[in-house]
Amino acid sequence: MHSSRNLLIRFILGGTTLIVSISAYFSYQAARKITLEDLRVKAFLEVQRGVDEIEEWLHVRKVEVQTLAHTSTVRSLEWSVAEPYLKSEVERIDEFFFFQIVTPDGSYFNTKVGRSNKNIKDRDYFQKALAGKSNISDPFISRSTGIPLIAIATPIWSDSPTNRSPIGVFHGNVKVDRIAKVVNSLHYGKNSYAFALNSQGEAIVHPNSTLMSTVEKPAPSLLKIPDRNLNAIARQMVKKQQGIQLMEIDGTKKYVAYVPLQEANWSVALVIPRQNIESRLQFLDLIALIVGGLTVTMIAVLWQVQAFEQAQLKKSKVAADTANRAKSEFLANMSHELRTPLNGILGCAQILLRSKGLPESEQYHVNIIERCGSHLLTLINDILDLSKIEARKLELHPQDVHFPSFLQGLVEICQIRAEQKGILFVYEPASNLPTGVNVDVKRLRQILLNLLGNAIKFTDEGKVSFKVEVIERLPADGQTEKYRIHFSVKDTGIGITPTQLDNIFLPFEQVGEKKHQIEGTGLGLAITRQLVQMMGSDIQVKSEIGQGSTFWFEIAIAQASEWVKSAMAASKGQIIGFTGSPRTILMVDDRWENRTVITNLLQPLGFKVVEASNGKEGLEKAIALKPDLVITDLLMPEMDGFELIKHLRHTPDIQDVKIIVSSASVFEADQHRSLQAGGDTFLSKPIQADELLHQLECHLVLTWIYQQSQPEEQKINSSTTTLDSSSDKLTPPSLDVLRELMNLASKGNFNDILKWADKLEEADTKFTPFANQLRQLARQFDEDLILNFLIENEKD
Ligand code: ADP
C-alpha cells in the first residue's frame, strides 16, 4: 500500500516535471523565435536607415546638379561663361569632384581639365540624360582624370518652349571614395561591415579590396565569383530585392541584410556576425539550459529513488522468498518425518484389524488408534500439500479421464450434501464438453470439491449452481486439441464482505460467523488457489454480503482420446493367497515399524518375507537368497536405497529382480531419481495394502486367490477386512442411518463415519461386519467408495 502510494506520488511528480519541461521547452522555442525575429527586423531597419541616408545624400546631389543645369549660364553651353561659375560652385558645395557640360555630340568641358579632346558619347549615363532622363551612373574610370567616379547626370533643356529635346547634358561627378565613406558609416556591432553592388553585381564599395575595381583591373561581378552564398545574395541584390538572411561567409555564420537604392541602380548590404544579433538570446538560452538541467536532475533523482527502492524491494523479496521456502521445506520435511511413525501406527492398526483373534474390546481401541492416525494423516497431508506448493515441489500428474463421469462423481457427492441442508444443487454442464481429457484428476477434484463444499457450507437457503462450459477450442499444438474450460460455482449463501475477500485466500484465514468456521481449517482456498495457479490460471470471486458468492476459473485442458485404456477396474474382492510357487520378498528398511507392516501383511498371503535394516545388509541378503522382488526404502544408514538399487542392477544373477521403492519422501525428484536408478515402481508411505498388492500382481505376474464367500457383486476394495469373515453376511443399518452416513461421506467427514461405525457396533454386534467395512473404506478417504458402498446397501 505504502509503496504503491509512493510510486503514485513519484509518478505524478515525474509526470508533472516532464509536462512542465515540455511546455517550457516549447514556450522557449516560441519566445526565441519571436525574439530572434525582432532582432532581425531591428538589424534590417538599421540597414534601411543607412540606405535612406545614402539615398538622401544622392538625392540632394541630384537636386544640386538639376538646379545648376537649369541656370542660364549652363544653358548657354558657353564654357568660358560657365567655367568660373561652376568652379566656384564645386568649391562651395564641396561634395563634387567636378562639374561637366557635354554637348550632344559627346565632346565636353569640365571644371578639372577645361575643354577635353575626348568623347563620352558611348557612356550610358550620357545617353540616358540626352534622352531626357536624369540618372546616377555605376562607378567608372574617368577618361579625363583616370580615377573611379560616379556621374550624377541630367539633361540641359533649352529655354525656348519649342525645343522639346535636351540641348546637352550636365553632370556632377563624385568620387567613389565619397560613396564608400557614406556606405562604410553603416554598422551593426563589432566586425560588421557594409558593401554596395552596382546593377551588374560589381562591388562599388567593399572592404575586401580584391573585389573593388582599379584602373588596371575592373571589378569582378559577385554574380560570377566562386562563393555560392555571396552569389545568391548578389543575385537578390541585383534583382533589387530586400531581406535579411543567415549564411556562411568566410567560414562563419553571418546575417546579411540587403536593401536596394531608389536613386541609383545599386543595392547596399550589411554583413553582421551572428552573435551581434543573437547575443541577446543568450540570456534566454541560459534560462532554458537551467530549466532543462533542473528537469533532468529531478527525473534522475526520482529515477534513482525508484531504482533504489526497487532494489531494496527485490532484496527483501528474495529474503522473504528464501525464508518462506525454508519454512515450507521445513514443514515438508517435518511432515515427512511425521509420516514415518504414522506409517507404523496405521500399518499396525491395519494388521491388528485384519487379525482374526483380536477381542472386540481391543478392536475398539485399535479402531481409535487407526481413526486418530487417519485424522492426523489428513492434517499432515493438507499441510504437506500447502508447503509442497509453496516450496514449489508439488507437480501436477495429468492422467486421462472420462470428463463427464468425473464431473458427475463430484456432482453426486454435492447433491447429497445439498439435499441434506435443504438447498437446491443445480449442475449445468455444457453439451459440448470433451469426453476424454488429460488432467490431474486428484487436484482438479480437490479444487472443485473445495469450492463446491464451501458453497454448500456457507449457503443455508436457496441454491448452489455448478456450471462447466467450453469457452473456446484452442488451436491444436501437435496432435492434442485443447479446450479452455470455464468452471463456476455460484451460491445464494451468506456472501463475503469486500475486506474479507482480501483474506479468504490466505492460509488459516476464516472469515465471517464462527459457527461455519468450526467445520474447516481455513486451508482449503489457499491450496485451491495455488493449484489453479499451477494449472495456469487464477480463481476469481465476486460476492455480495447476504446475496451469495460466485467463484470461477478457466483452465486449458487437453483432450484425451485414449481415456478408456487408462481407466482402472476395481478389485474383485478379498485376497487370501496366490496360485503357483511361493515367492520371496526382501524388505529393506531401517525402521522396524515399516518392515513389520510389510512382513505382517504379506506373510499370511504365502510370501516368504526377509528383512534387512540397511542397503548393505539388503545387498548381502539379495545375493544369498535371490529374492523375486525387493521393497526398499530410500534413506537408510550404511548404504541408501539408490546405492542398493544400483548394486542390484549390476550384480549378475539378481540384476533382473523387481524393485519397488517405498519412501515417505514427498519430493517428486526423489521418486524420479529412484526410478532412474533402476527401481520398477514407486509407492509412497504409508503404504496402502491394496496398492501394494496391485503392484505385486503386476510385477510377479500373480493370480490371486479370492475369498470365496464374498458376494461377487459387492465390488468393494480388495483391502477389506477379514475380520468376521466368510459366513458373515453384511447387515446394513436403517435407512436413516445410511442417509446420515451418506451425508457425512459427502462432507468428507471420515471421523464421524468412524464414530458411527463404533456406535453401530455397540448397538448390535450384527452390524460389526458392516461397521468394519465402513471403517476400512473411511480410512482410504475416498468419498466415492463409501458412497457406492452405502448406496449398494440402501438398495438391499
Ligand atoms: P474453510 O476450511 O474454513 O472452508 P477455506 O480456505 O476453504 O477454508 O475458506 C476460507 C474462508 O472463506 C471460509 O472460512 C469462509 O469464511 C470464506 N468462504 C469461502 N467460500 C465461501 C462462500 N462460498 N461463501 C461465503 N464465504 C466463503
mmCIF file of C-alpha atoms and ligand atoms in Angstrom, residues 450 454-455 457-458 491 494-496 504 509-512 517 520-526 549 551, ligand 1:
data_model
loop_
_atom_site.group_PDB
_atom_site.id
_atom_site.type_symbol
_atom_site.label_atom_id
_atom_site.label_comp_id
_atom_site.label_asym_id
_atom_site.label_seq_id
_atom_site.Cartn_x
_atom_site.Cartn_y
_atom_site.Cartn_z
ATOM 1 C CA ASN A 450 -13.333 -27.196 -2.046
ATOM 2 C CA ASN A 454 -17.668 -24.094 0.632
ATOM 3 C CA ALA A 455 -20.658 -23.008 -1.431
ATOM 4 C CA LYS A 457 -21.359 -24.993 3.635
ATOM 5 C CA PHE A 458 -21.985 -21.254 3.503
ATOM 6 C CA ASP A 491 -24.314 -19.810 -4.348
ATOM 7 C CA ILE A 494 -24.076 -15.627 3.299
ATOM 8 C CA GLY A 495 -21.664 -13.818 0.962
ATOM 9 C CA ILE A 496 -18.327 -12.259 1.791
ATOM 10 C CA ILE A 504 -10.016 -15.666 2.180
ATOM 11 C CA GLU A 509 -7.927 -17.416 7.239
ATOM 12 C CA GLN A 510 -11.544 -17.940 8.087
ATOM 13 C CA VAL A 511 -13.895 -15.041 7.918
ATOM 14 C CA GLY A 512 -17.477 -14.417 8.931
ATOM 15 C CA GLN A 517 -15.613 -21.767 10.856
ATOM 16 C CA GLY A 520 -12.996 -26.132 8.227
ATOM 17 C CA THR A 521 -9.318 -25.462 8.649
ATOM 18 C CA GLY A 522 -9.028 -22.326 6.516
ATOM 19 C CA LEU A 523 -6.509 -24.070 4.294
ATOM 20 C CA GLY A 524 -8.869 -25.055 1.520
ATOM 21 C CA LEU A 525 -8.960 -21.877 -0.548
ATOM 22 C CA ALA A 526 -5.249 -21.251 -0.106
ATOM 23 C CA SER A 549 -20.872 -15.590 -3.926
ATOM 24 C CA PHE A 551 -16.138 -18.403 -7.594
HETATM 25 P P1 ADP B 1 -12.518 -23.402 5.279
HETATM 26 O O1 ADP B 1 -11.841 -24.688 5.555
HETATM 27 O O2 ADP B 1 -12.748 -22.581 6.508
HETATM 28 O O3 ADP B 1 -13.705 -23.519 4.416
HETATM 29 P P2 ADP B 1 -11.362 -22.086 3.013
HETATM 30 O O4 ADP B 1 -9.958 -21.677 2.757
HETATM 31 O O5 ADP B 1 -11.969 -23.056 2.065
HETATM 32 O O6 ADP B 1 -11.398 -22.619 4.470
HETATM 33 O O7 ADP B 1 -12.226 -20.757 3.049
HETATM 34 C C1 ADP B 1 -11.795 -19.640 3.756
HETATM 35 C C2 ADP B 1 -12.931 -18.757 4.188
HETATM 36 O O8 ADP B 1 -13.510 -18.120 3.074
HETATM 37 C C3 ADP B 1 -14.063 -19.514 4.848
HETATM 38 O O9 ADP B 1 -13.822 -19.721 6.199
HETATM 39 C C4 ADP B 1 -15.236 -18.564 4.600
HETATM 40 O O10 ADP B 1 -15.270 -17.580 5.595
HETATM 41 C C5 ADP B 1 -14.914 -17.902 3.279
HETATM 42 N N1 ADP B 1 -15.662 -18.515 2.160
HETATM 43 C C6 ADP B 1 -15.196 -19.391 1.262
HETATM 44 N N2 ADP B 1 -16.156 -19.732 0.357
HETATM 45 C C7 ADP B 1 -17.261 -19.054 0.700
HETATM 46 C C8 ADP B 1 -18.605 -18.966 0.162
HETATM 47 N N3 ADP B 1 -18.979 -19.652 -0.919
HETATM 48 N N4 ADP B 1 -19.483 -18.158 0.767
HETATM 49 C C9 ADP B 1 -19.114 -17.451 1.856
HETATM 50 N N5 ADP B 1 -17.882 -17.467 2.415
HETATM 51 C C10 ADP B 1 -16.962 -18.271 1.862
#
